[in-house]
Amino acid sequence: QVQLVESGGGLVQAGGSLTLSCAASGRTFSSYAMGWFRRAPGKEREFVSAISWSGGSTYYADSVKGRFTISRDNAKNTVYLQMNSLKPEDTAVYYCAADGDPTRRWSSRIKTRGVYDYWGQGTQVTVSS
């Protein structure tokens, strides 16, 4: 089992920045890919970003590309999402997730919810205009 806890959410004005953190415990963090998803009110959870176990490969949703940066520090069992130039449409609950299969090949499939075995409870990000 893996426990994931997000933090860093809050209220920020449009154009501002926030950095989210996801702390993992319970199993080997460095062995699997990690992802960030978000869910706005009334909408389904959508992919935001993902990072490979080594940190050498990443994916971003088109809506956040160029503004958000995903990174990880395996020594600290933590993955980050740096969010810059925030827009009101970024308002959502942000979730981190872990792919529990360390043997999975890195591919665009990591953008889909189904590959993730563990999820955090989410942290609220609200961007005001």
Coordinates of C-alpha atoms in Angstrom, one line a residue:
Q1 CA 0.0 0.0 0.0
V2 CA 1.0 3.6 -0.7
Q3 CA -0.2 6.6 1.1
L4 CA -0.2 9.9 -0.8
V5 CA -0.8 13.3 0.8
E6 CA -1.1 16.5 -1.2
S7 CA -0.4 20.0 0.1
G8 CA 0.3 23.5 -1.1
G9 CA -3.2 24.4 -2.4
G10 CA -4.8 27.7 -1.7
L11 CA -6.3 30.9 -3.1
V12 CA -4.2 32.8 -5.6
Q13 CA -4.9 35.7 -8.0
A14 CA -4.8 35.1 -11.8
G15 CA -1.2 35.3 -13.0
G16 CA 0.2 34.1 -9.7
S17 CA 2.0 30.9 -8.8
L18 CA 1.6 27.9 -6.5
T19 CA 3.6 24.8 -5.9
L20 CA 1.9 21.6 -4.9
S21 CA 3.6 18.8 -3.1
C22 CA 2.7 15.2 -2.8
A23 CA 4.4 13.2 -0.1
A24 CA 4.4 9.4 -0.4
S25 CA 4.9 6.7 2.1
G26 CA 4.4 3.0 2.6
R27 CA 6.3 1.6 -0.3
T28 CA 9.2 2.4 -2.6
F29 CA 8.5 5.8 -4.1
S30 CA 11.3 5.8 -6.6
S31 CA 10.1 2.6 -8.4
Y32 CA 7.0 4.0 -10.1
A33 CA 5.7 6.9 -12.2
M34 CA 3.6 9.6 -10.6
G35 CA 0.9 11.8 -12.0
W36 CA -1.2 14.9 -11.2
F37 CA -4.9 15.1 -12.1
R38 CA -7.5 17.7 -11.3
R39 CA -11.2 17.9 -11.0
A40 CA -13.2 21.1 -11.4
P41 CA -16.8 21.3 -10.0
G42 CA -19.2 19.4 -12.1
K43 CA -16.4 17.9 -14.3
E44 CA -14.6 14.6 -14.4
R45 CA -11.1 14.2 -13.2
E46 CA -8.6 15.1 -16.0
F47 CA -5.0 14.5 -16.6
V48 CA -2.6 17.4 -15.8
S49 CA 1.0 16.0 -15.8
A50 CA 3.0 12.8 -15.2
I51 CA 6.6 12.0 -14.5
S52 CA 8.6 8.8 -14.9
W53 CA 10.2 7.0 -12.0
S54 CA 13.6 8.5 -12.8
G55 CA 12.2 11.9 -13.5
G56 CA 13.7 11.8 -17.0
S57 CA 10.4 11.8 -18.9
T58 CA 7.3 13.9 -18.5
Y59 CA 3.9 14.6 -20.1
Y60 CA 1.7 17.6 -19.8
A61 CA -1.8 18.3 -20.8
D62 CA -2.1 20.9 -23.5
S63 CA -4.0 23.2 -21.2
V64 CA -1.0 23.6 -18.8
K65 CA 2.0 23.1 -21.1
G66 CA 4.4 25.9 -20.7
R67 CA 2.9 27.0 -17.4
F68 CA 3.2 24.0 -15.1
T69 CA 6.3 21.9 -14.3
I70 CA 6.3 18.5 -12.7
S71 CA 9.4 17.3 -10.8
R72 CA 10.3 14.7 -8.1
D73 CA 12.8 14.2 -5.4
N74 CA 13.0 10.5 -4.7
A75 CA 15.2 11.1 -1.7
K76 CA 12.3 13.0 -0.1
N77 CA 9.6 10.7 -1.5
T78 CA 7.9 13.8 -2.9
V79 CA 6.6 14.9 -6.3
Y80 CA 5.9 18.5 -7.1
L81 CA 3.8 20.5 -9.4
Q82 CA 5.0 24.1 -10.0
M83 CA 2.1 26.1 -11.4
N84 CA 2.8 29.5 -12.9
S85 CA 0.7 32.0 -14.7
L86 CA -2.4 30.6 -13.1
K87 CA -5.8 31.2 -14.7
P88 CA -9.3 31.0 -13.2
E89 CA -9.9 27.9 -15.3
D90 CA -7.2 26.2 -13.3
T91 CA -9.5 26.2 -10.3
A92 CA -9.9 22.6 -9.2
V93 CA -9.1 20.0 -6.7
Y94 CA -5.7 18.6 -7.6
Y95 CA -4.8 15.0 -6.9
C96 CA -1.5 13.1 -7.1
A97 CA -1.4 9.5 -8.1
A98 CA 1.1 6.7 -8.2
D99 CA 1.4 3.9 -10.7
G100 CA 2.1 0.9 -8.6
D101 CA 3.6 -1.2 -11.4
P102 CA 7.3 -0.5 -11.5
T103 CA 7.7 -2.6 -14.7
R104 CA 5.3 -0.6 -16.8
R105 CA 6.8 0.8 -19.9
W106 CA 6.7 4.6 -20.2
S107 CA 4.1 5.7 -22.8
S108 CA 1.2 8.0 -23.3
R109 CA -0.9 5.6 -21.5
I110 CA 0.4 7.2 -18.3
K111 CA -2.1 10.0 -19.1
T112 CA -5.0 7.8 -18.3
R113 CA -6.6 7.3 -14.9
G114 CA -6.7 3.6 -15.2
V115 CA -3.0 3.0 -14.8
Y116 CA -2.8 4.5 -11.4
D117 CA -3.2 2.3 -8.3
Y118 CA -2.9 4.9 -5.5
W119 CA -4.5 8.3 -5.1
G120 CA -4.3 11.2 -2.6
Q121 CA -7.3 13.0 -1.2
G122 CA -6.6 16.2 -3.1
T123 CA -5.8 19.8 -2.4
Q124 CA -8.0 22.7 -3.5
V125 CA -6.6 25.3 -5.8
T126 CA -8.7 28.4 -6.4
V127 CA -7.6 31.1 -8.8
S128 CA -9.4 34.4 -8.7
S129 CA -9.7 36.9 -11.5

